[in-house]
XYZ file of C-alpha atoms in Angstrom:
151
model
C 25.861 3.876 7.598
C 22.309 4.674 8.726
C 20.684 7.874 7.945
C 17.636 9.113 9.509
C 14.133 8.833 7.682
C 13.719 12.288 5.877
C 10.065 12.651 7.363
C 7.182 10.654 8.338
C 6.662 9.228 4.704
C 9.763 7.594 4.550
C 12.321 5.057 6.057
C 15.496 5.173 7.483
C 18.003 4.671 4.773
C 21.466 3.678 4.222
C 24.090 5.735 3.154
C 26.205 5.331 0.231
C 29.603 6.148 1.007
C 31.027 6.759 -2.605
C 28.389 9.488 -3.313
C 27.230 10.526 0.247
C 23.782 10.183 -0.366
C 21.300 8.345 1.575
C 18.493 6.279 0.402
C 15.468 6.893 1.982
C 12.645 4.446 0.646
C 8.805 5.208 1.117
C 7.077 3.301 3.686
C 4.256 0.815 2.995
C 1.337 3.161 1.408
C -1.329 4.444 3.544
C -4.526 2.401 3.251
C -6.817 1.936 6.278
C -8.717 -0.320 4.209
C -11.564 1.861 4.915
C -13.424 2.967 1.412
C -14.763 5.675 3.034
C -11.394 7.305 3.834
C -8.913 8.994 1.293
C -5.838 7.531 2.255
C -2.637 9.730 1.829
C 0.404 10.575 3.584
C 1.691 13.395 5.282
C 5.629 14.330 5.537
C 5.103 15.462 9.167
C 2.124 13.261 10.185
C 2.571 10.511 8.766
C -0.549 8.747 7.409
C -3.748 10.836 6.982
C -7.179 9.265 6.409
C -9.740 11.743 5.546
C -13.885 10.876 5.375
C -14.442 11.010 1.551
C -17.012 13.906 0.772
C -20.086 14.262 -2.053
C -21.080 11.124 -4.044
C -18.135 9.060 -3.051
C -19.222 9.070 1.059
C -22.680 7.066 0.052
C -20.865 4.963 -2.991
C -18.241 3.818 -0.281
C -20.990 2.502 2.078
C -21.793 -0.115 -0.842
C -18.142 -2.365 -0.247
C -19.870 -5.295 1.181
C -18.108 -6.829 4.664
C -16.462 -9.913 3.970
C -19.182 -12.044 6.408
C -21.994 -10.427 3.845
C -20.898 -12.157 0.573
C -22.621 -12.179 -1.205
C -25.421 -9.608 -1.207
C -28.944 -11.354 -1.410
C -29.930 -10.510 -5.252
C -33.127 -8.591 -4.400
C -31.139 -6.215 -2.699
C -28.153 -6.095 -4.761
C -30.609 -5.495 -7.397
C -31.685 -2.044 -5.467
C -28.114 -1.092 -4.632
C -27.298 -1.350 -8.104
C -30.493 0.725 -9.047
C -29.202 3.313 -6.377
C -25.455 3.171 -7.748
C -26.593 3.677 -11.174
C -28.887 6.915 -10.244
C -25.636 8.321 -8.323
C -23.098 7.042 -11.544
C -26.000 9.564 -13.424
C -25.975 12.820 -10.918
C -22.260 12.435 -11.256
C -22.027 12.302 -15.131
C -24.374 15.076 -14.752
C -22.152 17.751 -12.792
C -24.956 20.191 -12.037
C -25.946 20.288 -8.154
C -29.422 21.321 -8.814
C -29.902 19.214 -11.962
C -28.834 15.977 -10.375
C -31.527 16.307 -7.242
C -33.590 14.152 -9.337
C -31.128 10.945 -9.883
C -30.108 11.415 -6.074
C -34.190 11.194 -5.031
C -34.384 7.890 -7.126
C -30.760 6.947 -5.458
C -32.132 7.957 -2.246
C -35.275 5.757 -2.529
C -33.527 2.815 -3.960
C -31.874 2.586 -0.927
C -34.598 2.689 1.285
C -36.218 -0.192 -0.794
C -32.724 -2.175 -0.152
C -33.230 -1.833 3.357
C -36.828 -2.760 3.511
C -35.759 -5.966 1.444
C -32.927 -6.097 3.588
C -35.360 -6.092 6.875
C -37.918 -9.111 4.878
C -35.122 -10.841 4.386
C -33.712 -11.029 8.106
C -37.072 -11.471 9.660
C -37.714 -14.542 7.344
C -34.339 -15.635 8.459
C -32.551 -15.858 4.542
C -29.992 -13.392 6.098
C -27.744 -13.293 9.011
C -28.589 -11.089 11.925
C -24.859 -9.564 11.544
C -25.059 -9.336 7.656
C -28.673 -7.786 8.225
C -27.673 -5.258 10.882
C -24.054 -4.494 8.965
C -25.857 -4.063 5.587
C -28.893 -2.017 7.300
C -26.369 -0.050 8.723
C -24.741 1.144 5.713
C -28.343 1.456 3.475
C -29.610 4.246 5.657
C -26.297 5.752 6.436
C -25.787 5.500 2.263
C -29.114 7.236 2.189
C -28.802 10.071 4.580
C -25.755 10.746 3.092
C -27.547 11.483 -0.345
C -30.376 13.082 1.327
C -27.854 15.724 2.809
C -26.547 15.944 -1.028
C -29.972 16.894 -2.522
C -30.754 19.627 -0.145
C -29.980 23.178 -1.768
C -27.146 24.637 -0.147
């Protein structure tokens, strides 16, 4: 005998006639493949994908697209520096004291963006990669700039 799913996070199950209990296996984990969303299952709505916030909203953008791997070393160097400064800001914990680290991270993202443009102009980076990488670097820098502003 088939049992109905107990909520949107579970599948229909089977009733055990001996015990009268119903198995309700969970659905596959919610994963939209986007590093910039926090994926979860809401019992009423099912899969929910909320945008990440804070410093994670900038670092999530640095997951390279498959067609853009490996990231050119000259660009990867500046991304690594930005990630270093973001990690220092996270470890600091105090938003006000973290602002110098965030400023350095924003500058590193800007330099990575400039290097991306130069490589694209020299045809050492595909147009698709240059566009995707450039947009992500610009967006990461913008998000860092927003975090630097006093609230």
